[in-house]
Short mmCIF file of N, CA and C in Angstrom, two decimals:
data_model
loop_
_atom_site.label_atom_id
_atom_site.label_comp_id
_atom_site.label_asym_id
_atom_site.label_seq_id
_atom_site.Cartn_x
_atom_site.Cartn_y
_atom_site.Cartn_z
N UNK P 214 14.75 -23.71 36.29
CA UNK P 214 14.72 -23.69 34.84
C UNK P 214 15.10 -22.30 34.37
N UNK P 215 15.90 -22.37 33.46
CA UNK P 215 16.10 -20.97 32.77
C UNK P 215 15.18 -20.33 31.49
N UNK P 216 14.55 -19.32 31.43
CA UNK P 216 14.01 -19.41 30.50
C UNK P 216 15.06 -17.76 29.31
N UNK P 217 14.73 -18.04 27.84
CA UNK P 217 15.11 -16.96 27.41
C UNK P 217 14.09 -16.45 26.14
N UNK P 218 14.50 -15.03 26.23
CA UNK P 218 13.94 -14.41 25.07
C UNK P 218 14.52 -13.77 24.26
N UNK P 219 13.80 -13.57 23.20
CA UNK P 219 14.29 -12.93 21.51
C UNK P 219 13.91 -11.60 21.73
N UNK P 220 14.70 -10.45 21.74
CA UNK P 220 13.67 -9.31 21.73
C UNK P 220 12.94 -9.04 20.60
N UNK P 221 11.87 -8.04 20.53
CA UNK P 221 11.08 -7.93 19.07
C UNK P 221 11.80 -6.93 18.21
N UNK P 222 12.84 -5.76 19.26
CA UNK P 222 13.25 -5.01 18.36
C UNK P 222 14.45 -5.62 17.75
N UNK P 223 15.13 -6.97 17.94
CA UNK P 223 15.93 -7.53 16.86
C UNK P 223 14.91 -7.60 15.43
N UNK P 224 14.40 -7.59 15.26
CA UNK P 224 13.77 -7.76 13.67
C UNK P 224 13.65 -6.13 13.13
N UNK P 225 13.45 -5.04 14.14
CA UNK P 225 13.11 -3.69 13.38
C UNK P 225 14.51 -2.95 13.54
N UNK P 226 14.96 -3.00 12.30
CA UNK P 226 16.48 -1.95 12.82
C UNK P 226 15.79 -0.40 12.21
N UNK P 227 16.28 0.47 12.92
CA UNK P 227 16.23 1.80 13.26
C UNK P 227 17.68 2.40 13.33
N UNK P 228 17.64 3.62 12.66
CA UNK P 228 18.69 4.51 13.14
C UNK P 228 18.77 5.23 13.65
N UNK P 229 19.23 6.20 14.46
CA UNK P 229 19.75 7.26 15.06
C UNK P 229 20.62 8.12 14.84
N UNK P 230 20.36 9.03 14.61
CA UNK P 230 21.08 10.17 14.52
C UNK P 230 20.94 11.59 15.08
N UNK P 231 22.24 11.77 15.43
CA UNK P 231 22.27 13.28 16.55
C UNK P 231 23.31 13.91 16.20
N UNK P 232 23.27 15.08 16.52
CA UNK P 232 21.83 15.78 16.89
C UNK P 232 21.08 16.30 15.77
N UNK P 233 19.88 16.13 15.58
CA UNK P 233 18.93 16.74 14.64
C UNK P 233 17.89 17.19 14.85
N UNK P 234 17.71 18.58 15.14
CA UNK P 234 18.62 19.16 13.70
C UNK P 234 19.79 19.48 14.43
N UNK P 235 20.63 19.99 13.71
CA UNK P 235 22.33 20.26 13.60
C UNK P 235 22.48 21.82 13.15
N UNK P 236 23.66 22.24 13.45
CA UNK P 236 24.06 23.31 13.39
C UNK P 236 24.81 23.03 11.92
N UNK P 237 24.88 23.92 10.87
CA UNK P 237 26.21 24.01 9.96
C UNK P 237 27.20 23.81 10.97
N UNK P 238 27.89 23.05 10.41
CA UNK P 238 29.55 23.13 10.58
C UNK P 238 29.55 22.03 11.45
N UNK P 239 28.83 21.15 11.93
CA UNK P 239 29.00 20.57 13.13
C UNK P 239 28.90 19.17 12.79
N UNK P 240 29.51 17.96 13.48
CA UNK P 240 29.26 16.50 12.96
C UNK P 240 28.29 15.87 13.20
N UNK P 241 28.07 15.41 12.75
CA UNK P 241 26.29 14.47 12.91
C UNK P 241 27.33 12.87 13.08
N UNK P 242 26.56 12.11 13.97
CA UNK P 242 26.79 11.27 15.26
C UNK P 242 25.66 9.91 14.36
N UNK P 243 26.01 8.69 13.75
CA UNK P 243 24.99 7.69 13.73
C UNK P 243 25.40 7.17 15.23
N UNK P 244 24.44 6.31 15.38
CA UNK P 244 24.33 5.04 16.85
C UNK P 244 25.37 3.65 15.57
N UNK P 245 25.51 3.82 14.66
CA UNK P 245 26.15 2.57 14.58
C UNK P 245 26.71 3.03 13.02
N UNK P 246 27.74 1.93 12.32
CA UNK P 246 28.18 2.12 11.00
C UNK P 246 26.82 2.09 10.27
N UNK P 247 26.89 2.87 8.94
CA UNK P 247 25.68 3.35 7.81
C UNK P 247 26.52 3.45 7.07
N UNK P 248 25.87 2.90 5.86
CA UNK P 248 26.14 3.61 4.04
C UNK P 248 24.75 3.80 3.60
N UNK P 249 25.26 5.32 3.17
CA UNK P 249 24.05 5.77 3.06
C UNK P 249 24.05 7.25 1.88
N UNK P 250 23.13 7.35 0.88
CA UNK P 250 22.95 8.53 -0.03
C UNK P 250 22.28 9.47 0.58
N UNK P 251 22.97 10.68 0.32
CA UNK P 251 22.05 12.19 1.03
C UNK P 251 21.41 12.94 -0.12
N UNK P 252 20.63 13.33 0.13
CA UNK P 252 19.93 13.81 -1.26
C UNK P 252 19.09 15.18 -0.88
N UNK P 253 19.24 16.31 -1.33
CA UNK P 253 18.77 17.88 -1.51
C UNK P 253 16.94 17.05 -1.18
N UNK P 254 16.47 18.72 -1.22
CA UNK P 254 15.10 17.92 -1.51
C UNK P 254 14.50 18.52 -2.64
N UNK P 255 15.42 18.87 -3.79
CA UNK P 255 15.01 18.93 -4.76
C UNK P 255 15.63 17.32 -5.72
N UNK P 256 15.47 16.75 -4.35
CA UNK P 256 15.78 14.96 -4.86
C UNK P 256 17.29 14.28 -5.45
N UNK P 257 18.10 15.86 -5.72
CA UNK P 257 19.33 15.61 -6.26
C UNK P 257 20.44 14.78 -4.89
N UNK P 258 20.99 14.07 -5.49
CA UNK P 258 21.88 13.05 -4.63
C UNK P 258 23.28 14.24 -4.56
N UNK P 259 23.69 14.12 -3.34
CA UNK P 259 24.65 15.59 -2.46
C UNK P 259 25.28 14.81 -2.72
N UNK P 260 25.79 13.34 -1.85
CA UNK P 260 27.10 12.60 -1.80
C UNK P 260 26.36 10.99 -0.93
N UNK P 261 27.75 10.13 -0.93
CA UNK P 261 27.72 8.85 -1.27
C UNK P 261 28.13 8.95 0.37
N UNK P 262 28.11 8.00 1.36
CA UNK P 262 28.82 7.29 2.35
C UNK P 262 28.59 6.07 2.71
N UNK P 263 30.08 5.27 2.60
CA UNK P 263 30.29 3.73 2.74
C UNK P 263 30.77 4.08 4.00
N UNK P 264 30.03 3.19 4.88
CA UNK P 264 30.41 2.69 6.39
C UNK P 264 30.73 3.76 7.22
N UNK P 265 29.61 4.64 7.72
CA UNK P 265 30.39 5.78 8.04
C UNK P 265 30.00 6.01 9.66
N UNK P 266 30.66 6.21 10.80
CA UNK P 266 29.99 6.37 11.23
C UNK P 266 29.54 8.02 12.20
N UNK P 267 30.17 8.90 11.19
CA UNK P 267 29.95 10.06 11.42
C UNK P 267 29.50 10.80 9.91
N UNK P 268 29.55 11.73 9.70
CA UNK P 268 29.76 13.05 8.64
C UNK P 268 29.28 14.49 9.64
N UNK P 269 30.46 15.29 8.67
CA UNK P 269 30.85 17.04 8.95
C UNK P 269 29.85 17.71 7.76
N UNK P 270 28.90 18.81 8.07
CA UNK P 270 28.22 19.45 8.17
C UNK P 270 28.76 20.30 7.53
N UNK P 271 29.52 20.69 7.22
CA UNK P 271 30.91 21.88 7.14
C UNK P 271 30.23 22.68 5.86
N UNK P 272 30.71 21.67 4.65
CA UNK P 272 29.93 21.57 3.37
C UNK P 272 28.71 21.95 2.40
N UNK P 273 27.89 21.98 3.61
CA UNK P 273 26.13 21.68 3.54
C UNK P 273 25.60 23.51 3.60
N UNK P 274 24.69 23.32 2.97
CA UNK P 274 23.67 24.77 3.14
C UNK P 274 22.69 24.32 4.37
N UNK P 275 22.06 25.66 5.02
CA UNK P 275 21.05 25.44 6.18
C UNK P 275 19.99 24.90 5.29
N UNK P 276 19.03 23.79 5.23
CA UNK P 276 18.19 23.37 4.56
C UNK P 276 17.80 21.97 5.39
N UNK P 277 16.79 21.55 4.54
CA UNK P 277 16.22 19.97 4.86
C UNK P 277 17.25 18.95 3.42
N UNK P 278 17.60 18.05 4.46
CA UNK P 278 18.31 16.79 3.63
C UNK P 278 17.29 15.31 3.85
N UNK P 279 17.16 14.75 2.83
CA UNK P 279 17.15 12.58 3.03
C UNK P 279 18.42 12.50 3.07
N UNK P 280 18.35 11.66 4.33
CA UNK P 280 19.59 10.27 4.46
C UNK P 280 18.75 8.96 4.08
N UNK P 281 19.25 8.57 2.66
CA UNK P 281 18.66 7.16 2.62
C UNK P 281 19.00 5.94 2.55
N UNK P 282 18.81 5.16 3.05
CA UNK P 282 19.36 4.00 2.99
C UNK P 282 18.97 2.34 3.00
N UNK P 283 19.66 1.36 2.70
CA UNK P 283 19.09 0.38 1.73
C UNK P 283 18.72 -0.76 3.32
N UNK P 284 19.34 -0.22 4.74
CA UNK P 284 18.96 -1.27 5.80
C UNK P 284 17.46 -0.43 6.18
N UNK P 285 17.74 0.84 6.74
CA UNK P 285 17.20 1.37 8.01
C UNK P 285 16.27 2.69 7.11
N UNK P 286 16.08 2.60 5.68
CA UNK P 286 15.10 3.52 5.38
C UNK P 286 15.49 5.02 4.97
N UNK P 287 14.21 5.56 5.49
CA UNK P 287 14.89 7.34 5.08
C UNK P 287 14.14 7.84 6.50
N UNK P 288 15.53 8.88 6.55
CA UNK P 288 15.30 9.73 8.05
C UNK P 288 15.91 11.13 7.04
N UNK P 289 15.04 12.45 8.24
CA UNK P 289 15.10 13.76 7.12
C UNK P 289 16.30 13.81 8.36
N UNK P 290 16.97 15.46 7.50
CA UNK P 290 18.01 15.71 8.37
C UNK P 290 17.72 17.01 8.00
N UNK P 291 17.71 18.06 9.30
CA UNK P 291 17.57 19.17 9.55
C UNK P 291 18.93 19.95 9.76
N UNK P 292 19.31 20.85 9.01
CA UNK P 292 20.78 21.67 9.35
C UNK P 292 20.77 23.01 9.19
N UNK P 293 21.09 23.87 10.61
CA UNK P 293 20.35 25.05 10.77
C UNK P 293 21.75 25.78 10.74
N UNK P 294 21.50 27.22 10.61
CA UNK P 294 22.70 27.94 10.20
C UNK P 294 23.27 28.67 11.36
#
C-alpha cells in the first residue's frame, strides 16, 4: 500500500531573505517571487515592488527597513554601511 502526506508547512508560507542584515550597496536575495512595500521606520513607504525576486541596496541609507507584504507578512531588514 502506498501511503501519502500533506506537509503542514504547505499552509504557513514564510519568506526568506538574504543576507540580513546586508551591506549598502549589495542585493538582497528573496527564496521566491514577492511584491512587496518597504517602508523607513519612521513608517514612510521608500518604494513599491511587483514580483521581484531580488532588490539593490545601492539607494538605501544604513538603517532598519519593513518589507511588507500582503502573502508572507512583515520581516525587518537590516542594512549596514
Amino acid at each position: 500500500a502506498t501511503t501519502s502526506s500533506i506537509s503542514q508547512n504547505d499552509s504557513k508560507k514564510s519568506l526568506s531573505i538574504s543576507p540580513n542584515p546586508i551591506k549598502r550597496g549589495q542585493t538582497l536575495q528573496f527564496d521566491g517571487e514577492v511584491s512587496f512595500s518597504l517602508f523607513n521606520t519612521l513608517g514612510q513607504e521608500i518604494g513599491r515592488f511587483e514580483r521581484a525576486y531580488t532588490m539593490h541596496t545601492g539607494q538605501l541609507s544604513a538603517g532598519i527597513y519593513l518589507i511588507k507584504t500582503t502573502t508572507f507578512g512583515t520581516k525587518k531588514l537590516v542594512i549596514e554601511e
